[in-house]
Tab-separated table of N, CA and C in Angstrom:
chain	number	residue	atom	x	y	z
Q	1	MET	N	73.602	64.867	94.046
Q	1	MET	CA	74.098	65.938	93.870
Q	1	MET	C	74.517	66.829	95.236
Q	2	GLU	N	74.094	66.049	96.558
Q	2	GLU	CA	74.691	66.458	97.711
Q	2	GLU	C	75.759	66.208	97.938
Q	3	LEU	N	76.529	65.083	97.448
Q	3	LEU	CA	77.609	64.397	97.569
Q	3	LEU	C	78.644	65.687	97.082
Q	4	ALA	N	78.326	66.195	95.787
Q	4	ALA	CA	79.083	67.053	95.055
Q	4	ALA	C	79.269	68.487	95.733
Q	5	ASP	N	77.734	68.768	96.200
Q	5	ASP	CA	78.035	69.945	97.229
Q	5	ASP	C	78.956	70.164	97.859
Q	6	ARG	N	79.073	68.783	98.725
Q	6	ARG	CA	79.638	68.548	99.996
Q	6	ARG	C	81.579	68.833	99.594
Q	7	ALA	N	81.703	67.646	98.435
Q	7	ALA	CA	83.274	68.155	97.986
Q	7	ALA	C	83.497	69.519	97.719
Q	8	VAL	N	82.433	70.208	96.943
Q	8	VAL	CA	82.722	71.685	96.719
Q	8	VAL	C	83.294	72.504	98.035
Q	9	GLY	N	82.309	72.007	98.938
Q	9	GLY	CA	82.551	72.860	100.279
Q	9	GLY	C	83.423	72.274	100.869
Q	10	PHE	N	83.719	71.300	101.039
Q	10	PHE	CA	85.133	71.060	101.605
Q	10	PHE	C	86.377	71.434	100.961
Q	11	LEU	N	86.450	71.380	99.551
Q	11	LEU	CA	87.629	72.220	98.810
Q	11	LEU	C	87.625	73.908	98.868
Q	12	LEU	N	86.687	74.217	99.180
Q	12	LEU	CA	86.452	75.971	99.329
Q	12	LEU	C	87.230	75.905	100.728
Q	13	SER	N	86.391	75.174	101.567
Q	13	SER	CA	86.960	75.287	103.564
Q	13	SER	C	88.595	75.366	103.000
Q	14	LEU	N	89.010	74.043	102.461
Q	14	LEU	CA	90.338	73.627	102.397
Q	14	LEU	C	91.272	74.834	101.947
Q	15	ILE	N	90.743	75.423	100.644
Q	15	ILE	CA	91.472	76.702	100.407
Q	15	ILE	C	91.932	77.976	101.112
Q	16	SER	N	90.305	77.927	101.799
Q	16	SER	CA	90.557	78.813	102.522
Q	16	SER	C	91.368	79.377	103.843
Q	17	ILE	N	91.134	78.229	104.357
Q	17	ILE	CA	91.869	77.840	105.763
Q	17	ILE	C	93.507	77.906	105.365
Q	18	SER	N	93.899	76.961	104.276
Q	18	SER	CA	95.342	77.434	103.654
Q	18	SER	C	96.003	78.686	103.541
Q	19	THR	N	94.945	79.419	102.627
Q	19	THR	CA	95.195	80.912	102.534
Q	19	THR	C	95.516	81.842	103.732
Q	20	PHE	N	94.491	81.339	104.552
Q	20	PHE	CA	94.568	82.326	105.965
Q	20	PHE	C	95.685	81.529	106.663
Q	21	THR	N	95.997	80.360	106.844
Q	21	THR	CA	97.626	79.823	107.274
Q	21	THR	C	98.426	80.788	106.907
Q	22	TYR	N	98.603	80.412	105.431
Q	22	TYR	CA	100.029	80.962	104.956
Q	22	TYR	C	99.973	82.445	105.246
Q	23	TYR	N	98.688	83.318	104.593
Q	23	TYR	CA	98.929	84.926	104.933
Q	23	TYR	C	99.248	84.966	106.304
Q	24	THR	N	98.791	84.477	107.565
Q	24	THR	CA	99.003	84.714	109.056
Q	24	THR	C	100.459	84.381	109.080
Q	25	PHE	N	101.136	83.472	108.747
Q	25	PHE	CA	102.435	83.219	108.818
Q	25	PHE	C	103.414	84.197	108.205
Q	26	TRP	N	102.984	84.774	106.990
Q	26	TRP	CA	103.779	85.692	106.212
Q	26	TRP	C	103.553	86.780	107.020
Q	27	VAL	N	102.547	87.569	107.581
Q	27	VAL	CA	102.791	88.674	107.898
Q	27	VAL	C	102.771	88.702	109.648
Q	28	ILE	N	102.450	87.791	110.159
Q	28	ILE	CA	102.658	87.699	111.847
Q	28	ILE	C	103.868	87.135	112.286
Q	29	ILE	N	104.327	85.983	111.489
Q	29	ILE	CA	105.407	85.081	112.386
Q	29	ILE	C	106.814	85.426	111.519
Q	30	LEU	N	106.727	85.554	110.298
Q	30	LEU	CA	107.627	85.663	109.306
Q	30	LEU	C	108.834	86.910	109.579
Q	31	PRO	N	108.154	88.180	110.437
Q	31	PRO	CA	109.022	88.996	110.599
Q	31	PRO	C	109.693	88.691	111.816
Q	32	PHE	N	109.816	87.809	112.324
Q	32	PHE	CA	110.635	87.590	113.437
Q	32	PHE	C	111.466	86.589	113.398
Q	33	VAL	N	111.270	85.895	112.288
Q	33	VAL	CA	112.431	84.868	111.664
Q	33	VAL	C	113.680	85.494	111.075
Q	34	ASP	N	114.860	85.232	111.172
Q	34	ASP	CA	115.920	85.449	110.667
Q	34	ASP	C	115.837	85.674	108.953
Q	35	SER	N	116.566	86.618	108.582
Q	35	SER	CA	116.243	86.916	107.257
Q	35	SER	C	117.079	86.084	106.405
Q	36	ASP	N	118.023	85.170	106.933
Q	36	ASP	CA	118.944	84.346	106.257
Q	36	ASP	C	118.317	82.796	106.268
Q	37	HIS	N	117.031	82.982	107.122
Q	37	HIS	CA	116.571	81.208	107.073
Q	37	HIS	C	115.795	80.282	105.961
Q	38	PHE	N	116.107	79.729	105.675
Q	38	PHE	CA	115.446	79.065	104.714
Q	38	PHE	C	114.179	79.245	104.089
Q	39	VAL	N	113.200	79.484	105.213
Q	39	VAL	CA	111.750	79.476	105.120
Q	39	VAL	C	111.355	80.720	104.530
Q	40	HIS	N	112.074	81.913	104.361
Q	40	HIS	CA	112.221	82.910	103.448
Q	40	HIS	C	112.023	82.544	102.297
Q	41	GLN	N	112.413	81.636	101.633
Q	41	GLN	CA	112.407	81.315	100.227
Q	41	GLN	C	111.033	81.182	99.651
Q	42	TYR	N	109.936	80.552	100.549
Q	42	TYR	CA	108.920	80.058	100.245
Q	42	TYR	C	107.644	81.238	100.196
Q	43	PHE	N	108.165	82.351	100.616
Q	43	PHE	CA	107.518	83.634	100.725
Q	43	PHE	C	107.853	84.948	100.048
Q	44	LEU	N	106.953	85.573	99.279
Q	44	LEU	CA	107.098	86.890	98.385
Q	44	LEU	C	107.804	88.063	99.456
Q	45	PRO	N	108.302	89.158	98.968
Q	45	PRO	CA	108.842	90.095	99.771
Q	45	PRO	C	107.287	90.785	101.121
Q	46	GLN	N	107.865	91.321	101.756
Q	46	GLN	CA	107.048	91.666	102.840
Q	46	GLN	C	106.161	93.098	102.435
Q	47	GLU	N	106.198	93.689	101.190
Q	47	GLU	CA	105.389	94.576	100.703
Q	47	GLU	C	104.239	93.946	100.024
Q	48	TYR	N	104.337	92.948	99.196
Q	48	TYR	CA	103.291	92.320	98.848
Q	48	TYR	C	102.495	91.800	100.021
Q	49	ALA	N	102.637	92.255	101.196
Q	49	ALA	CA	101.862	91.395	101.981
Q	49	ALA	C	100.791	92.662	102.507
Q	50	ILE	N	100.851	93.610	101.559
Q	50	ILE	CA	99.797	94.932	101.839
Q	50	ILE	C	98.978	94.918	100.269
Q	51	LEU	N	100.077	94.944	99.352
Q	51	LEU	CA	99.555	94.834	98.036
Q	51	LEU	C	99.029	94.168	97.486
Q	52	VAL	N	98.826	92.803	97.795
Q	52	VAL	CA	97.934	91.774	97.466
Q	52	VAL	C	96.331	91.796	98.076
Q	53	PRO	N	96.495	91.728	98.843
Q	53	PRO	CA	95.072	91.952	99.561
Q	53	PRO	C	94.465	93.603	99.471
Q	54	VAL	N	94.965	94.401	99.240
Q	54	VAL	CA	94.376	95.834	98.431
Q	54	VAL	C	94.182	95.441	96.855
Q	55	PHE	N	94.760	94.848	96.286
Q	55	PHE	CA	94.800	94.510	94.651
Q	55	PHE	C	93.353	93.695	94.752
Q	56	ALA	N	93.283	92.612	95.464
Q	56	ALA	CA	92.333	91.663	95.776
Q	56	ALA	C	90.888	92.762	95.919
Q	57	GLY	N	90.601	93.552	97.054
Q	57	GLY	CA	89.919	94.311	97.349
Q	57	GLY	C	89.447	95.191	96.433
Q	58	VAL	N	90.248	95.614	95.676
Q	58	VAL	CA	89.821	96.744	94.666
Q	58	VAL	C	89.310	95.945	93.438
Q	59	ALA	N	89.664	95.254	93.198
Q	59	ALA	CA	88.961	94.115	91.940
Q	59	ALA	C	87.972	93.772	92.408
Q	60	LEU	N	87.670	93.208	93.526
Q	60	LEU	CA	86.435	92.928	94.083
Q	60	LEU	C	85.368	93.713	93.807
Q	61	LEU	N	85.810	94.993	94.463
Q	61	LEU	CA	84.944	96.026	94.317
Q	61	LEU	C	84.625	96.511	93.073
Q	62	CYS	N	85.358	96.520	92.194
Q	62	CYS	CA	85.145	96.811	90.598
Q	62	CYS	C	83.938	96.045	90.233
Q	63	PHE	N	84.113	94.567	90.152
Q	63	PHE	CA	83.165	93.355	89.949
Q	63	PHE	C	82.366	93.677	90.377
Q	64	LEU	N	81.860	94.061	91.744
Q	64	LEU	CA	80.442	94.396	92.385
Q	64	LEU	C	79.815	95.673	91.628
Q	65	CYS	N	80.614	96.590	91.240
Q	65	CYS	CA	79.782	97.502	90.894
Q	65	CYS	C	79.538	97.330	89.344
Q	66	VAL	N	80.386	96.772	88.652
Q	66	VAL	CA	79.600	96.388	87.477
Q	66	VAL	C	78.790	95.520	87.386
Q	67	PHE	N	78.654	94.388	88.305
Q	67	PHE	CA	77.491	93.369	88.572
Q	67	PHE	C	76.368	94.272	88.912
Q	68	VAL	N	76.432	95.201	89.575
Q	68	VAL	CA	75.304	95.841	90.263
Q	68	VAL	C	74.826	96.662	89.170
Q	69	GLY	N	75.950	97.284	87.798
Q	69	GLY	CA	75.557	98.197	87.139
Q	69	GLY	C	74.328	97.540	86.179
Q	70	PHE	N	75.049	96.131	85.678
Q	70	PHE	CA	74.440	95.256	85.144
Q	70	PHE	C	73.021	95.056	85.293
Q	71	VAL	N	72.923	94.357	86.797
Q	71	VAL	CA	71.473	94.030	87.293
Q	71	VAL	C	70.678	95.494	87.077
Q	72	MET	N	70.905	96.501	87.399
Q	72	MET	CA	70.251	97.799	87.294
Q	72	MET	C	69.753	97.632	85.821
Q	73	LEU	N	70.650	98.010	84.816
Q	73	LEU	CA	70.311	98.142	83.524
Q	73	LEU	C	69.301	97.291	83.179
Q	74	LYS	N	69.593	95.604	83.493
Q	74	LYS	CA	68.619	94.914	83.047
Q	74	LYS	C	67.160	95.200	83.758
Q	75	SER	N	67.239	95.342	84.600
Q	75	SER	CA	65.726	95.823	85.756
Q	75	SER	C	65.213	96.964	85.267
Q	76	LYS	N	65.697	97.828	84.286
Q	76	LYS	CA	65.353	98.953	83.886
Q	76	LYS	C	64.664	98.526	82.507
Q	77	LYS	N	65.428	97.708	81.529
Q	77	LYS	CA	65.087	97.314	80.397
Q	77	LYS	C	63.697	96.595	80.575
Q	78	LYS	N	63.767	95.620	81.773
Q	78	LYS	CA	61.919	95.144	82.013
Q	78	LYS	C	60.907	95.986	82.038
Q	79	LYS	N	61.389	96.787	82.755
Q	79	LYS	CA	60.107	97.766	83.175
Q	79	LYS	C	59.666	98.735	81.883
Q	80	ALA	N	60.585	98.767	80.891
Q	80	ALA	CA	60.517	99.834	79.946
Q	80	ALA	C	59.589	98.736	78.658
């Protein structure tokens, strides 16, 4: 089981580092590259650099609220 945990941890780390590198390049470096450069075809328009994290944050907040609500309801049923 330890090998599987290490593999999952490595995969999650790789995904996180890749996402961070992509987003950092997209937000910080890409505005200084000429707009007709071929590298722009690999990135979404600049407006999405704000919309994607905001949407992800709102979705995460909604999920956490629903999770806390279910836990509170479940603990209330155990007491009754």
